[in-house]
Coordinates of C-alpha atoms in Angstrom, one line a residue:
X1009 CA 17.8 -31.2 2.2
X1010 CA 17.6 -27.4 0.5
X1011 CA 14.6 -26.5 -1.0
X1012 CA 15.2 -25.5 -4.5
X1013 CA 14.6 -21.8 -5.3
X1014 CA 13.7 -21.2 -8.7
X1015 CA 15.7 -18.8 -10.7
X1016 CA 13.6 -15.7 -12.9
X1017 CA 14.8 -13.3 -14.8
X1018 CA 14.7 -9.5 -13.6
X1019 CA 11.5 -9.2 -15.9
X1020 CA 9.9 -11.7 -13.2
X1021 CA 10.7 -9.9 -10.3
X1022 CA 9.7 -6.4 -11.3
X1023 CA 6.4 -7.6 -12.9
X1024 CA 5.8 -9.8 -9.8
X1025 CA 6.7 -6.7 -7.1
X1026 CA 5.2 -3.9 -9.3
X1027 CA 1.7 -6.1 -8.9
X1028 CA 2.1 -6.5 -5.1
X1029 CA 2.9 -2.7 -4.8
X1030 CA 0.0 -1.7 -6.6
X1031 CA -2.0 -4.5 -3.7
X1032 CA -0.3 -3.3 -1.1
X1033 CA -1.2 0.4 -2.1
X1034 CA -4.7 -0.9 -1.6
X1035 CA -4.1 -2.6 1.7
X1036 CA -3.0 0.2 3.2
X1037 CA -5.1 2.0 6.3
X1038 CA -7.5 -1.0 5.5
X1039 CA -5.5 -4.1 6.8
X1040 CA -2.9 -3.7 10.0
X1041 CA 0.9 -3.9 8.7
X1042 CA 1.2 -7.5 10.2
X1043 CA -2.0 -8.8 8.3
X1044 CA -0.7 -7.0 5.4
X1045 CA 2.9 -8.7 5.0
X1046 CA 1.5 -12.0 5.2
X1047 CA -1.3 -11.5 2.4
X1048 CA 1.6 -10.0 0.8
X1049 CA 3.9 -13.2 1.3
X1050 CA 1.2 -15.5 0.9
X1051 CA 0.6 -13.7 -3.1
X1052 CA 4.2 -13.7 -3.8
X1053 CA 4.8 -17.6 -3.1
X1054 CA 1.8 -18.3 -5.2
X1055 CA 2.6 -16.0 -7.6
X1056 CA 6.0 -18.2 -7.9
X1057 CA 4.1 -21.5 -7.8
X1058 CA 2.1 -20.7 -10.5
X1059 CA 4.7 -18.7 -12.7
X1060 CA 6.4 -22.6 -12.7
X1061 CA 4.0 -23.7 -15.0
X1062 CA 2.7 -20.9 -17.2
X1063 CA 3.7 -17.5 -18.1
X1064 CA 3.7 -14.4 -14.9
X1065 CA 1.5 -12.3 -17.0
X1066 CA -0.7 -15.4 -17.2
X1067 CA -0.7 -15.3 -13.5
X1068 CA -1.4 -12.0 -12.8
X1069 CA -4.4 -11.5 -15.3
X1070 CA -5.9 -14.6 -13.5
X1071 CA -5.7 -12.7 -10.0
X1072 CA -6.9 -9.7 -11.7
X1073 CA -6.7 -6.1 -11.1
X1074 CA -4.7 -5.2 -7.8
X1075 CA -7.3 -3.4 -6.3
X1076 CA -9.9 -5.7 -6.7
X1077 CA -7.9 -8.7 -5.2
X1078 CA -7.4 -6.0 -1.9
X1079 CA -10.9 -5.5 -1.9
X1080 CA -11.5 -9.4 -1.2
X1081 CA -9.0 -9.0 1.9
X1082 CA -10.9 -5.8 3.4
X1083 CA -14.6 -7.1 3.4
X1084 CA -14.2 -7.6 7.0
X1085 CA -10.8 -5.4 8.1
X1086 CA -11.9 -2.4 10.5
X1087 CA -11.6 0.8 8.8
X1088 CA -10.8 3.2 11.1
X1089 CA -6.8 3.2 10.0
X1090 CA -4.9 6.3 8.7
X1091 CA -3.8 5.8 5.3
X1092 CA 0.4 6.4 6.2
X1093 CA 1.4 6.1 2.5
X1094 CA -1.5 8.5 1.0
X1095 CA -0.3 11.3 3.9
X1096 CA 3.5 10.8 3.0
X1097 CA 2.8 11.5 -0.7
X1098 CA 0.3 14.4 0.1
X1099 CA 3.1 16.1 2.3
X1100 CA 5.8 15.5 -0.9
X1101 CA 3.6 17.3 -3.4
X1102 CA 3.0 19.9 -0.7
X1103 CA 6.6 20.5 0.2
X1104 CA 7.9 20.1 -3.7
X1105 CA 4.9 22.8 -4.7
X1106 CA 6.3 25.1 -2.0
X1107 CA 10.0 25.1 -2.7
X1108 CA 8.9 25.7 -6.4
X1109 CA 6.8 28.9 -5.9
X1110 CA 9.5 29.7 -2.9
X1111 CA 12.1 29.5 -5.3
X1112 CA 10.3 31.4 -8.1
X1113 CA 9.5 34.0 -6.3
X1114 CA 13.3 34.4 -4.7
X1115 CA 14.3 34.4 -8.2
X1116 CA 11.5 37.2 -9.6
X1117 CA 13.3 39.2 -6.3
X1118 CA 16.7 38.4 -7.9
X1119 CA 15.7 39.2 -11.4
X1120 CA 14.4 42.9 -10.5
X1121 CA 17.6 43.6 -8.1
X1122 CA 20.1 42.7 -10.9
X1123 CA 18.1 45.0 -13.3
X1124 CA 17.4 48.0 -10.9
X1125 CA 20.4 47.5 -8.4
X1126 CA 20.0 48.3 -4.7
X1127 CA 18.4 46.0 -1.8
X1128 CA 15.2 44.5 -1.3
X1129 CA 13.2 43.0 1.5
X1130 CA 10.0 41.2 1.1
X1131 CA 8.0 38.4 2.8
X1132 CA 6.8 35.0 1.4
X1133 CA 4.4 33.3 3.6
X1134 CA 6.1 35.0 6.8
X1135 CA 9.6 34.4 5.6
X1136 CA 11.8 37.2 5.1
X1137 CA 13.4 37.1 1.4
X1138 CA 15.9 40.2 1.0
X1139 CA 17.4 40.3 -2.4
X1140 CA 20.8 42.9 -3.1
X1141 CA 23.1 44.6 -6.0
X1142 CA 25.8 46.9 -5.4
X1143 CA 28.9 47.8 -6.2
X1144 CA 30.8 44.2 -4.8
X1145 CA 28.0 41.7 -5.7
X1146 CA 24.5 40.6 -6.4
X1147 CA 22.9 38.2 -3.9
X1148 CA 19.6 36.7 -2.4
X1149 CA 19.0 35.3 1.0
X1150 CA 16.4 34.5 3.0
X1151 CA 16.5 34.6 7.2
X1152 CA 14.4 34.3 10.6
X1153 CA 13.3 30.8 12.0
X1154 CA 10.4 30.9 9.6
X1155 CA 12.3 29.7 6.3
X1156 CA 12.4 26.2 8.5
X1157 CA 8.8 26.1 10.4
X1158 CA 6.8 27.2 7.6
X1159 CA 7.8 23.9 5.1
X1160 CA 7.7 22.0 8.3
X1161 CA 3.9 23.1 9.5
X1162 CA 2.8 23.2 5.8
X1163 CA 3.9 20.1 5.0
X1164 CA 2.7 18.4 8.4
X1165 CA -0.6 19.8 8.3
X1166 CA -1.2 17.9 4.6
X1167 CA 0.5 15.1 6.1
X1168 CA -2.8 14.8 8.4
X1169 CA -5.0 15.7 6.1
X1170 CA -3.8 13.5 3.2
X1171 CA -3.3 10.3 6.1
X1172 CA -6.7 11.3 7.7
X1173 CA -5.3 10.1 10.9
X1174 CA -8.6 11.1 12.9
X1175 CA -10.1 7.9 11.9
X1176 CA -7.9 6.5 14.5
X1177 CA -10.2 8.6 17.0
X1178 CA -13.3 7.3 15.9
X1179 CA -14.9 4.6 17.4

């Protein structure tokens, strides 16, 4: 015999997941992953049970605010866990916020060179940013292994820092 799924509209879904997200947001560094994906199954099916009888935003008011349903599940979680998902958006904003300024300032280097002509070399954070006009072109360009380890230490340093993984160490 198949157990009947009930069919919601997209509205359902997104409402239902976006609420989960904002749970799991919450659960995250405080609950191990395994922990996690069941409290997470466990709210979706009743989250479905309930929506059969009444309305999902019904539902979700009665469960109340995402992080305040987390809080119930960490009273007694350990807290010594990195928070993965905090690091990972930490090293984004860090590695977006770099290419931006990195960027700006190779074009202020290409806006001088196409007004004055001639070639320029310069450093941004230990990268080396040369910027050119002559006769057959205008150009910019940046070389030396730095252009790749600079992003990649900056952004893994705020990785640690936003994940404070040295929890893990403390005992």
């Amino acid at each position: 015999m198949r157990k009947s799924t009930p069919r919601w509209g997209l509205r359902h879904a997104v409402g239902r997941e976006w609420y989960l997200f904002g749970v799991d947001l919450n659960l995250d560094g405080r609950v191990p992953g395994r922990q996690r994906k069941r409290i997470l199954a466990d709210l979706r099916d009743c989250i479905d049970t309930e929506a059969e009888t009444t309305s999902l935003k019904a539902v979700l008011a009665g469960l109340g605010k995402p992080g305040v349903l987390a809080k119930s599940y960490v009273e007694d979680a350990d807290h010594s866990r990195p928070l993965w998902s905090g690091g990972l958006m930490v090293a984004t904003g860090v590695l977006v916020s770099y290419w931006l300024f990195f960027f700006t300032y190779v074009l202020g280097m290409y806006s001088v060179v196409s007004q004055v002509g001639g070639e320029f070399h310069s450093h941004f954070l230990f990268v080396n940013v040369m910027a050119f006009s002559d006769n057959t072109g205008i150009g910019v360009g940046w070389f030396d292994a730095a252009a790749w380890w600079v992003p990649l230490a900056l952004t893994m340093v705020a990785f640690v820092l936003g994940s404070r993984s040295w929890r893990v160490f403390r005992r």
